[in-house]
């Protein structure tokens, strides 16, 4: 589709007016995990969800069916820790309740609120060296506090829910974000936690599957990359070495671990809950352009769609363009997550960053 998209001011999820992002993570002493919270405006955001993976770990996703009562959420929790990490949503819920934010059950405004906090988790158990080192309620509360305190939180790298993330081939995963502005000023953005059974790297060439979807400037703010860096096919010896290590790490078609890639795609235009779900569905198209294989039985791939409704309702053409842009921002966010991840070694093993595995792929223009 020929459509002019430009990155937003920060090229992150918080380019969508009304959203804030916060993280809490823990490393060392057996930990390599964390939690990320997307904090919605006090009145909440319209929401939908689409779950594609065969092994999801989720909370409150049934509530987001458009045929059900509640149509707004007050935060979304993304966390490590597999099913144990769902506890982080309890902390986020309590943090919101203490501030009077939630669904007004009696409609009286007397504080009888129930915060609506959908959640999804990735599998990162044991990657810090201790199986039981997982996020608890305090991770969700501290991530909320971080979101409230930070006007523009870091959304690239190994932090929050992406702290213990990995992808196939022994490569490190993490968090990535990207935004786009449509010609009429509508903003759409994604925040993704890359943690996949599949790979973001073509094993034949060492190139990133989704790299062709990047926009000018997408590499400029990535931690560790020199400003003005560009991507090119890596050297043959790096590709050969990476394939050897990938086979050792289980890239021969036999998953050595569970995984799951999760995230949020959001816009400032007013959408219905059904349209929010369609936005999430389109986000999965973007995931499929960046990760191969995707949506496997060993992944719980989940995307939430949010609308802060700061702009008027989307007409049919605008929504058509939004669906296209949703896929684009998700693909770009996953590429940026791959490039922003940093190598790490724990008692459980070592995972290389893409820049460390393929140093010749990054050149100065």
mmCIF file of N, CA and C in Angstrom, residues 214-342:
data_model
loop_
_atom_site.group_PDB
_atom_site.id
_atom_site.type_symbol
_atom_site.label_atom_id
_atom_site.label_comp_id
_atom_site.label_asym_id
_atom_site.label_seq_id
_atom_site.Cartn_x
_atom_site.Cartn_y
_atom_site.Cartn_z
ATOM 1 N N UNK A 214 11.525 -0.617 7.954
ATOM 2 C CA UNK A 214 11.989 0.503 8.769
ATOM 3 C C UNK A 214 11.802 1.833 8.036
ATOM 4 N N UNK A 215 11.578 2.878 8.822
ATOM 5 C CA UNK A 215 11.463 4.232 8.292
ATOM 6 C C UNK A 215 12.738 5.010 8.596
ATOM 7 N N UNK A 216 12.999 6.081 7.848
ATOM 8 C CA UNK A 216 14.165 6.917 8.164
ATOM 9 C C UNK A 216 14.136 7.375 9.618
ATOM 10 N N UNK A 217 15.265 7.228 10.288
ATOM 11 C CA UNK A 217 15.356 7.612 11.692
ATOM 12 C C UNK A 217 15.121 6.481 12.662
ATOM 13 N N UNK A 218 14.657 5.308 12.202
ATOM 14 C CA UNK A 218 14.346 4.211 13.117
ATOM 15 C C UNK A 218 15.580 3.650 13.827
ATOM 16 N N UNK A 219 16.780 3.874 13.293
ATOM 17 C CA UNK A 219 17.987 3.381 13.945
ATOM 18 C C UNK A 219 18.662 4.434 14.809
ATOM 19 N N UNK A 220 18.219 5.671 14.727
ATOM 20 C CA UNK A 220 18.957 6.769 15.351
ATOM 21 C C UNK A 220 18.908 6.768 16.866
ATOM 22 N N UNK A 221 17.827 6.252 17.455
ATOM 23 C CA UNK A 221 17.677 6.337 18.915
ATOM 24 C C UNK A 221 17.899 5.008 19.609
ATOM 25 N N UNK A 222 18.457 4.025 18.916
ATOM 26 C CA UNK A 222 18.635 2.702 19.508
ATOM 27 C C UNK A 222 19.896 2.681 20.368
ATOM 28 N N UNK A 223 19.762 2.320 21.647
ATOM 29 C CA UNK A 223 20.936 2.305 22.538
ATOM 30 C C UNK A 223 22.050 1.429 21.977
ATOM 31 N N UNK A 224 23.262 1.955 22.005
ATOM 32 C CA UNK A 224 24.414 1.184 21.567
ATOM 33 C C UNK A 224 24.759 1.330 20.107
ATOM 34 N N UNK A 225 23.850 1.868 19.291
ATOM 35 C CA UNK A 225 24.134 2.058 17.876
ATOM 36 C C UNK A 225 24.597 3.487 17.633
ATOM 37 N N UNK A 226 25.595 3.638 16.786
ATOM 38 C CA UNK A 226 26.067 4.969 16.430
ATOM 39 C C UNK A 226 25.007 5.682 15.610
ATOM 40 N N UNK A 227 24.836 6.972 15.870
ATOM 41 C CA UNK A 227 23.876 7.745 15.089
ATOM 42 C C UNK A 227 24.317 7.762 13.622
ATOM 43 N N UNK A 228 23.381 7.529 12.740
ATOM 44 C CA UNK A 228 23.699 7.459 11.323
ATOM 45 C C UNK A 228 23.992 6.054 10.840
ATOM 46 N N UNK A 229 23.859 5.060 11.740
ATOM 47 C CA UNK A 229 24.112 3.674 11.344
ATOM 48 C C UNK A 229 23.063 3.204 10.342
ATOM 49 N N UNK A 230 23.476 2.326 9.451
ATOM 50 C CA UNK A 230 22.571 1.710 8.485
ATOM 51 C C UNK A 230 22.769 0.202 8.529
ATOM 52 N N UNK A 231 21.779 -0.528 8.026
ATOM 53 C CA UNK A 231 21.856 -1.984 7.975
ATOM 54 C C UNK A 231 22.295 -2.438 6.595
ATOM 55 N N UNK A 232 23.117 -3.489 6.566
ATOM 56 C CA UNK A 232 23.533 -4.100 5.308
ATOM 57 C C UNK A 232 23.696 -5.600 5.552
ATOM 58 N N UNK A 233 23.764 -6.422 4.498
ATOM 59 C CA UNK A 233 23.962 -7.859 4.706
ATOM 60 C C UNK A 233 25.276 -8.119 5.432
ATOM 61 N N UNK A 234 25.265 -8.941 6.462
ATOM 62 C CA UNK A 234 26.501 -9.203 7.213
ATOM 63 C C UNK A 234 27.465 -10.094 6.443
ATOM 64 N N UNK A 235 28.697 -10.147 6.933
ATOM 65 C CA UNK A 235 29.739 -10.940 6.298
ATOM 66 C C UNK A 235 29.407 -12.430 6.350
ATOM 67 N N UNK A 236 29.892 -13.159 5.340
ATOM 68 C CA UNK A 236 29.568 -14.576 5.210
ATOM 69 C C UNK A 236 30.064 -15.381 6.401
ATOM 70 N N UNK A 237 31.245 -15.032 6.947
ATOM 71 C CA UNK A 237 31.761 -15.807 8.072
ATOM 72 C C UNK A 237 30.905 -15.620 9.319
ATOM 73 N N UNK A 238 30.331 -14.414 9.506
ATOM 74 C CA UNK A 238 29.444 -14.181 10.641
ATOM 75 C C UNK A 238 28.156 -14.975 10.491
ATOM 76 N N UNK A 239 27.655 -15.065 9.264
ATOM 77 C CA UNK A 239 26.437 -15.831 9.012
ATOM 78 C C UNK A 239 26.686 -17.309 9.281
ATOM 79 N N UNK A 240 27.827 -17.822 8.788
ATOM 80 C CA UNK A 240 28.151 -19.232 8.995
ATOM 81 C C UNK A 240 28.303 -19.554 10.480
ATOM 82 N N UNK A 241 29.008 -18.685 11.207
ATOM 83 C CA UNK A 241 29.194 -18.908 12.635
ATOM 84 C C UNK A 241 27.863 -18.855 13.380
ATOM 85 N N UNK A 242 27.019 -17.914 12.999
ATOM 86 C CA UNK A 242 25.717 -17.789 13.644
ATOM 87 C C UNK A 242 24.867 -19.027 13.404
ATOM 88 N N UNK A 243 24.946 -19.601 12.215
ATOM 89 C CA UNK A 243 24.169 -20.814 11.924
ATOM 90 C C UNK A 243 24.663 -21.978 12.783
ATOM 91 N N UNK A 244 25.972 -22.069 12.985
ATOM 92 C CA UNK A 244 26.507 -23.126 13.846
ATOM 93 C C UNK A 244 25.989 -22.982 15.271
ATOM 94 N N UNK A 245 26.053 -21.756 15.789
ATOM 95 C CA UNK A 245 25.587 -21.515 17.150
ATOM 96 C C UNK A 245 24.079 -21.710 17.260
ATOM 97 N N UNK A 246 23.359 -21.342 16.187
ATOM 98 C CA UNK A 246 21.904 -21.498 16.199
ATOM 99 C C UNK A 246 21.514 -22.965 16.275
ATOM 100 N N UNK A 247 22.230 -23.813 15.556
ATOM 101 C CA UNK A 247 21.939 -25.244 15.618
ATOM 102 C C UNK A 247 22.206 -25.783 17.018
ATOM 103 N N UNK A 248 23.281 -25.304 17.639
ATOM 104 C CA UNK A 248 23.566 -25.714 19.016
ATOM 105 C C UNK A 248 22.468 -25.250 19.971
ATOM 106 N N UNK A 249 21.840 -24.091 19.645
ATOM 107 C CA UNK A 249 20.809 -23.527 20.517
ATOM 108 C C UNK A 249 19.423 -24.062 20.206
ATOM 109 N N UNK A 250 19.330 -24.939 19.193
ATOM 110 C CA UNK A 250 18.044 -25.567 18.923
ATOM 111 C C UNK A 250 17.272 -24.953 17.785
ATOM 112 N N UNK A 251 17.943 -24.376 16.796
ATOM 113 C CA UNK A 251 17.236 -23.765 15.672
ATOM 114 C C UNK A 251 17.041 -24.757 14.532
ATOM 115 N N UNK A 252 16.995 -26.054 14.841
ATOM 116 C CA UNK A 252 16.805 -27.084 13.829
ATOM 117 C C UNK A 252 15.351 -27.518 13.746
ATOM 118 N N UNK A 253 14.463 -26.704 14.260
ATOM 119 C CA UNK A 253 13.043 -27.020 14.210
ATOM 120 C C UNK A 253 12.506 -27.608 15.499
ATOM 121 N N UNK A 254 13.377 -27.906 16.447
ATOM 122 C CA UNK A 254 12.937 -28.467 17.725
ATOM 123 C C UNK A 254 13.082 -27.408 18.805
ATOM 124 N N UNK A 255 11.997 -26.784 19.211
ATOM 125 C CA UNK A 255 12.103 -25.731 20.235
ATOM 126 C C UNK A 255 12.716 -26.266 21.517
ATOM 127 N N UNK A 256 13.706 -25.534 22.056
ATOM 128 C CA UNK A 256 14.354 -25.927 23.298
ATOM 129 C C UNK A 256 13.725 -25.243 24.510
ATOM 130 N N UNK A 257 12.795 -24.338 24.247
ATOM 131 C CA UNK A 257 12.146 -23.616 25.339
ATOM 132 C C UNK A 257 10.792 -23.128 24.859
ATOM 133 N N UNK A 258 9.917 -22.808 25.793
ATOM 134 C CA UNK A 258 8.707 -22.084 25.455
ATOM 135 C C UNK A 258 9.075 -20.617 25.262
ATOM 136 N N UNK A 259 8.154 -19.828 24.729
ATOM 137 C CA UNK A 259 8.519 -18.440 24.421
ATOM 138 C C UNK A 259 7.330 -17.504 24.620
ATOM 139 N N UNK A 260 6.893 -16.803 23.566
ATOM 140 C CA UNK A 260 5.747 -15.885 23.509
ATOM 141 C C UNK A 260 6.187 -14.444 23.276
ATOM 142 N N UNK A 261 5.613 -13.837 22.258
ATOM 143 C CA UNK A 261 5.790 -12.418 21.961
ATOM 144 C C UNK A 261 4.463 -11.723 22.233
ATOM 145 N N UNK A 262 4.508 -10.627 22.988
ATOM 146 C CA UNK A 262 3.289 -9.930 23.392
ATOM 147 C C UNK A 262 3.465 -8.431 23.193
ATOM 148 N N UNK A 263 2.346 -7.708 23.190
ATOM 149 C CA UNK A 263 2.486 -6.267 23.063
ATOM 150 C C UNK A 263 1.172 -5.539 22.960
ATOM 151 N N UNK A 264 1.291 -4.251 22.674
ATOM 152 C CA UNK A 264 0.148 -3.342 22.574
ATOM 153 C C UNK A 264 0.301 -2.517 21.307
ATOM 154 N N UNK A 265 -0.775 -2.367 20.560
ATOM 155 C CA UNK A 265 -0.831 -1.419 19.457
ATOM 156 C C UNK A 265 -1.970 -0.456 19.771
ATOM 157 N N UNK A 266 -1.720 0.834 19.642
ATOM 158 C CA UNK A 266 -2.681 1.822 20.126
ATOM 159 C C UNK A 266 -2.767 3.007 19.185
ATOM 160 N N UNK A 267 -3.898 3.715 19.259
ATOM 161 C CA UNK A 267 -4.104 4.907 18.449
ATOM 162 C C UNK A 267 -4.866 5.948 19.254
ATOM 163 N N UNK A 268 -4.781 7.200 18.789
ATOM 164 C CA UNK A 268 -5.514 8.282 19.457
ATOM 165 C C UNK A 268 -6.874 8.536 18.840
ATOM 166 N N UNK A 269 -7.193 7.873 17.719
ATOM 167 C CA UNK A 269 -8.486 8.067 17.086
ATOM 168 C C UNK A 269 -9.536 7.224 17.806
ATOM 169 N N UNK A 270 -10.775 7.683 17.838
ATOM 170 C CA UNK A 270 -11.844 6.954 18.534
ATOM 171 C C UNK A 270 -12.240 5.707 17.745
ATOM 172 N N UNK A 271 -12.183 4.558 18.407
ATOM 173 C CA UNK A 271 -12.570 3.286 17.804
ATOM 174 C C UNK A 271 -13.579 2.582 18.687
ATOM 175 N N UNK A 272 -14.341 1.687 18.101
ATOM 176 C CA UNK A 272 -15.187 0.798 18.888
ATOM 177 C C UNK A 272 -14.328 -0.343 19.419
ATOM 178 N N UNK A 273 -14.878 -1.117 20.362
ATOM 179 C CA UNK A 273 -14.118 -2.251 20.873
ATOM 180 C C UNK A 273 -13.875 -3.287 19.771
ATOM 181 N N UNK A 274 -14.825 -3.421 18.858
ATOM 182 C CA UNK A 274 -14.637 -4.324 17.726
ATOM 183 C C UNK A 274 -13.482 -3.857 16.862
ATOM 184 N N UNK A 275 -13.409 -2.557 16.604
ATOM 185 C CA UNK A 275 -12.303 -2.025 15.818
ATOM 186 C C UNK A 275 -10.976 -2.151 16.549
ATOM 187 N N UNK A 276 -10.987 -2.039 17.883
ATOM 188 C CA UNK A 276 -9.760 -2.252 18.652
ATOM 189 C C UNK A 276 -9.250 -3.671 18.460
ATOM 190 N N UNK A 277 -10.172 -4.617 18.428
ATOM 191 C CA UNK A 277 -9.747 -5.989 18.182
ATOM 192 C C UNK A 277 -9.177 -6.130 16.779
ATOM 193 N N UNK A 278 -9.798 -5.486 15.796
ATOM 194 C CA UNK A 278 -9.275 -5.535 14.437
ATOM 195 C C UNK A 278 -7.876 -4.932 14.367
ATOM 196 N N UNK A 279 -7.641 -3.896 15.167
ATOM 197 C CA UNK A 279 -6.315 -3.283 15.223
ATOM 198 C C UNK A 279 -5.289 -4.297 15.729
ATOM 199 N N UNK A 280 -5.669 -5.020 16.781
ATOM 200 C CA UNK A 280 -4.784 -6.052 17.316
ATOM 201 C C UNK A 280 -4.534 -7.157 16.291
ATOM 202 N N UNK A 281 -5.568 -7.531 15.566
ATOM 203 C CA UNK A 281 -5.422 -8.559 14.529
ATOM 204 C C UNK A 281 -4.429 -8.117 13.458
ATOM 205 N N UNK A 282 -4.526 -6.861 13.050
ATOM 206 C CA UNK A 282 -3.592 -6.343 12.051
ATOM 207 C C UNK A 282 -2.173 -6.296 12.602
ATOM 208 N N UNK A 283 -2.055 -6.051 13.906
ATOM 209 C CA UNK A 283 -0.735 -6.085 14.518
ATOM 210 C C UNK A 283 -0.070 -7.435 14.374
ATOM 211 N N UNK A 284 -0.857 -8.503 14.442
ATOM 212 C CA UNK A 284 -0.295 -9.841 14.267
ATOM 213 C C UNK A 284 0.256 -10.040 12.861
ATOM 214 N N UNK A 285 -0.338 -9.375 11.864
ATOM 215 C CA UNK A 285 0.217 -9.437 10.513
ATOM 216 C C UNK A 285 1.637 -8.876 10.517
ATOM 217 N N UNK A 286 1.821 -7.790 11.265
ATOM 218 C CA UNK A 286 3.154 -7.219 11.387
ATOM 219 C C UNK A 286 4.118 -8.147 12.090
ATOM 220 N N UNK A 287 3.632 -8.880 13.088
ATOM 221 C CA UNK A 287 4.481 -9.843 13.785
ATOM 222 C C UNK A 287 4.950 -10.924 12.819
ATOM 223 N N UNK A 288 4.045 -11.367 11.946
ATOM 224 C CA UNK A 288 4.380 -12.434 11.003
ATOM 225 C C UNK A 288 5.407 -11.990 9.973
ATOM 226 N N UNK A 289 5.544 -10.688 9.752
ATOM 227 C CA UNK A 289 6.562 -10.198 8.818
ATOM 228 C C UNK A 289 7.935 -10.106 9.465
ATOM 229 N N UNK A 290 7.993 -10.168 10.792
ATOM 230 C CA UNK A 290 9.260 -9.970 11.498
ATOM 231 C C UNK A 290 9.792 -11.221 12.171
ATOM 232 N N UNK A 291 8.932 -12.204 12.454
ATOM 233 C CA UNK A 291 9.323 -13.401 13.198
ATOM 234 C C UNK A 291 8.927 -14.639 12.407
ATOM 235 N N UNK A 292 9.874 -15.581 12.244
ATOM 236 C CA UNK A 292 9.614 -16.824 11.513
ATOM 237 C C UNK A 292 10.220 -17.993 12.285
ATOM 238 N N UNK A 293 9.429 -19.063 12.586
ATOM 239 C CA UNK A 293 7.978 -19.137 12.465
ATOM 240 C C UNK A 293 7.311 -18.329 13.576
ATOM 241 N N UNK A 294 6.036 -18.048 13.379
ATOM 242 C CA UNK A 294 5.294 -17.219 14.323
ATOM 243 C C UNK A 294 4.018 -17.932 14.739
ATOM 244 N N UNK A 295 3.479 -17.580 15.896
ATOM 245 C CA UNK A 295 2.206 -18.139 16.369
ATOM 246 C C UNK A 295 2.263 -19.664 16.480
ATOM 247 N N UNK A 296 3.368 -20.174 17.007
ATOM 248 C CA UNK A 296 3.511 -21.619 17.121
ATOM 249 C C UNK A 296 2.774 -22.130 18.364
ATOM 250 N N UNK A 297 2.723 -23.452 18.489
ATOM 251 C CA UNK A 297 2.099 -24.043 19.671
ATOM 252 C C UNK A 297 2.921 -23.802 20.929
ATOM 253 N N UNK A 298 4.180 -23.383 20.768
ATOM 254 C CA UNK A 298 5.059 -23.133 21.910
ATOM 255 C C UNK A 298 5.112 -21.656 22.290
ATOM 256 N N UNK A 299 4.378 -20.837 21.553
ATOM 257 C CA UNK A 299 4.269 -19.403 21.831
ATOM 258 C C UNK A 299 2.852 -19.078 22.267
ATOM 259 N N UNK A 300 2.708 -17.989 23.025
ATOM 260 C CA UNK A 300 1.372 -17.525 23.414
ATOM 261 C C UNK A 300 1.095 -16.146 22.856
ATOM 262 N N UNK A 301 1.532 -15.901 21.632
ATOM 263 C CA UNK A 301 1.528 -14.563 21.034
ATOM 264 C C UNK A 301 0.188 -13.840 21.210
ATOM 265 N N UNK A 302 0.264 -12.661 21.820
ATOM 266 C CA UNK A 302 -0.934 -11.894 22.175
ATOM 267 C C UNK A 302 -0.676 -10.415 21.937
ATOM 268 N N UNK A 303 -1.641 -9.735 21.302
ATOM 269 C CA UNK A 303 -1.560 -8.288 21.112
ATOM 270 C C UNK A 303 -2.871 -7.657 21.581
ATOM 271 N N UNK A 304 -2.734 -6.586 22.367
ATOM 272 C CA UNK A 304 -3.874 -5.783 22.796
ATOM 273 C C UNK A 304 -3.985 -4.565 21.881
ATOM 274 N N UNK A 305 -5.216 -4.202 21.527
ATOM 275 C CA UNK A 305 -5.470 -2.994 20.750
ATOM 276 C C UNK A 305 -6.150 -1.957 21.627
ATOM 277 N N UNK A 306 -5.620 -0.725 21.640
ATOM 278 C CA UNK A 306 -6.151 0.330 22.500
ATOM 279 C C UNK A 306 -6.501 1.572 21.682
ATOM 280 N N UNK A 307 -7.518 2.285 22.138
ATOM 281 C CA UNK A 307 -7.881 3.593 21.587
ATOM 282 C C UNK A 307 -8.094 4.561 22.735
ATOM 283 N N UNK A 308 -7.327 5.662 22.734
ATOM 284 C CA UNK A 308 -7.525 6.681 23.765
ATOM 285 C C UNK A 308 -8.616 7.673 23.367
ATOM 286 N N UNK A 309 -9.087 7.604 22.125
ATOM 287 C CA UNK A 309 -10.220 8.417 21.649
ATOM 288 C C UNK A 309 -10.001 9.915 21.849
ATOM 289 N N UNK A 310 -8.757 10.367 21.703
ATOM 290 C CA UNK A 310 -8.479 11.795 21.802
ATOM 291 C C UNK A 310 -8.840 12.537 20.513
ATOM 292 N N UNK A 311 -9.018 11.790 19.440
ATOM 293 C CA UNK A 311 -9.489 12.340 18.175
ATOM 294 C C UNK A 311 -10.868 11.770 17.876
ATOM 295 N N UNK A 312 -11.538 12.322 16.882
ATOM 296 C CA UNK A 312 -12.875 11.861 16.525
ATOM 297 C C UNK A 312 -12.881 10.458 15.954
ATOM 298 N N UNK A 313 -14.079 9.912 15.720
ATOM 299 C CA UNK A 313 -14.187 8.551 15.197
ATOM 300 C C UNK A 313 -13.514 8.408 13.839
ATOM 301 N N UNK A 314 -12.998 7.228 13.586
ATOM 302 C CA UNK A 314 -12.346 6.955 12.312
ATOM 303 C C UNK A 314 -13.396 6.675 11.239
ATOM 304 N N UNK A 315 -13.290 7.367 10.107
ATOM 305 C CA UNK A 315 -14.144 7.027 8.977
ATOM 306 C C UNK A 315 -13.595 5.759 8.328
ATOM 307 N N UNK A 316 -14.334 5.137 7.399
ATOM 308 C CA UNK A 316 -13.892 3.858 6.838
ATOM 309 C C UNK A 316 -12.499 3.905 6.222
ATOM 310 N N UNK A 317 -12.159 4.991 5.526
ATOM 311 C CA UNK A 317 -10.840 5.065 4.915
ATOM 312 C C UNK A 317 -9.747 5.184 5.967
ATOM 313 N N UNK A 318 -9.978 6.017 6.974
ATOM 314 C CA UNK A 318 -8.975 6.164 8.030
ATOM 315 C C UNK A 318 -8.740 4.838 8.736
ATOM 316 N N UNK A 319 -9.815 4.096 9.016
ATOM 317 C CA UNK A 319 -9.638 2.815 9.691
ATOM 318 C C UNK A 319 -8.911 1.822 8.793
ATOM 319 N N UNK A 320 -9.175 1.876 7.495
ATOM 320 C CA UNK A 320 -8.457 1.036 6.539
ATOM 321 C C UNK A 320 -6.955 1.323 6.605
ATOM 322 N N UNK A 321 -6.589 2.592 6.620
ATOM 323 C CA UNK A 321 -5.186 2.971 6.709
ATOM 324 C C UNK A 321 -4.593 2.597 8.068
ATOM 325 N N UNK A 322 -5.395 2.712 9.125
ATOM 326 C CA UNK A 322 -4.930 2.343 10.463
ATOM 327 C C UNK A 322 -4.563 0.859 10.538
ATOM 328 N N UNK A 323 -5.365 0.014 9.903
ATOM 329 C CA UNK A 323 -5.072 -1.413 9.940
ATOM 330 C C UNK A 323 -3.740 -1.702 9.259
ATOM 331 N N UNK A 324 -3.506 -1.038 8.134
ATOM 332 C CA UNK A 324 -2.214 -1.203 7.460
ATOM 333 C C UNK A 324 -1.081 -0.708 8.360
ATOM 334 N N UNK A 325 -1.260 0.471 8.940
ATOM 335 C CA UNK A 325 -0.214 1.070 9.773
ATOM 336 C C UNK A 325 0.040 0.245 11.026
ATOM 337 N N UNK A 326 -0.989 -0.433 11.552
ATOM 338 C CA UNK A 326 -0.808 -1.266 12.744
ATOM 339 C C UNK A 326 0.215 -2.361 12.490
ATOM 340 N N UNK A 327 0.115 -3.005 11.344
ATOM 341 C CA UNK A 327 1.099 -4.027 11.003
ATOM 342 C C UNK A 327 2.493 -3.442 10.866
ATOM 343 N N UNK A 328 2.567 -2.257 10.268
ATOM 344 C CA UNK A 328 3.864 -1.631 10.051
ATOM 345 C C UNK A 328 4.557 -1.275 11.369
ATOM 346 N N UNK A 329 3.831 -0.682 12.314
ATOM 347 C CA UNK A 329 4.490 -0.280 13.567
ATOM 348 C C UNK A 329 4.904 -1.501 14.383
ATOM 349 N N UNK A 330 4.145 -2.587 14.305
ATOM 350 C CA UNK A 330 4.537 -3.799 15.029
ATOM 351 C C UNK A 330 5.806 -4.386 14.425
ATOM 352 N N UNK A 331 5.875 -4.483 13.101
ATOM 353 C CA UNK A 331 7.092 -4.990 12.462
ATOM 354 C C UNK A 331 8.295 -4.153 12.847
ATOM 355 N N UNK A 332 8.166 -2.831 12.746
ATOM 356 C CA UNK A 332 9.282 -1.944 13.076
ATOM 357 C C UNK A 332 9.677 -2.067 14.550
ATOM 358 N N UNK A 333 8.685 -2.188 15.435
ATOM 359 C CA UNK A 333 8.984 -2.339 16.865
ATOM 360 C C UNK A 333 9.788 -3.606 17.130
ATOM 361 N N UNK A 334 9.477 -4.686 16.422
ATOM 362 C CA UNK A 334 10.189 -5.945 16.636
ATOM 363 C C UNK A 334 11.610 -5.883 16.072
ATOM 364 N N UNK A 335 11.794 -5.211 14.951
ATOM 365 C CA UNK A 335 13.142 -5.015 14.424
ATOM 366 C C UNK A 335 13.960 -4.167 15.400
ATOM 367 N N UNK A 336 13.364 -3.105 15.886
ATOM 368 C CA UNK A 336 14.060 -2.227 16.831
ATOM 369 C C UNK A 336 14.369 -2.951 18.148
ATOM 370 N N UNK A 337 13.468 -3.859 18.566
ATOM 371 C CA UNK A 337 13.743 -4.665 19.762
ATOM 372 C C UNK A 337 14.963 -5.554 19.552
ATOM 373 N N UNK A 338 15.070 -6.155 18.375
ATOM 374 C CA UNK A 338 16.216 -7.011 18.064
ATOM 375 C C UNK A 338 17.516 -6.223 18.119
ATOM 376 N N UNK A 339 17.513 -5.030 17.550
ATOM 377 C CA UNK A 339 18.723 -4.223 17.481
ATOM 378 C C UNK A 339 19.086 -3.602 18.826
ATOM 379 N N UNK A 340 18.094 -3.368 19.671
ATOM 380 C CA UNK A 340 18.343 -2.711 20.961
ATOM 381 C C UNK A 340 18.743 -3.677 22.067
ATOM 382 N N UNK A 341 18.523 -4.973 21.866
ATOM 383 C CA UNK A 341 18.856 -5.957 22.904
ATOM 384 C C UNK A 341 20.356 -6.016 23.131
ATOM 385 N N UNK A 342 20.744 -6.281 24.368
ATOM 386 C CA UNK A 342 22.162 -6.376 24.735
ATOM 387 C C UNK A 342 22.494 -7.806 25.143
#
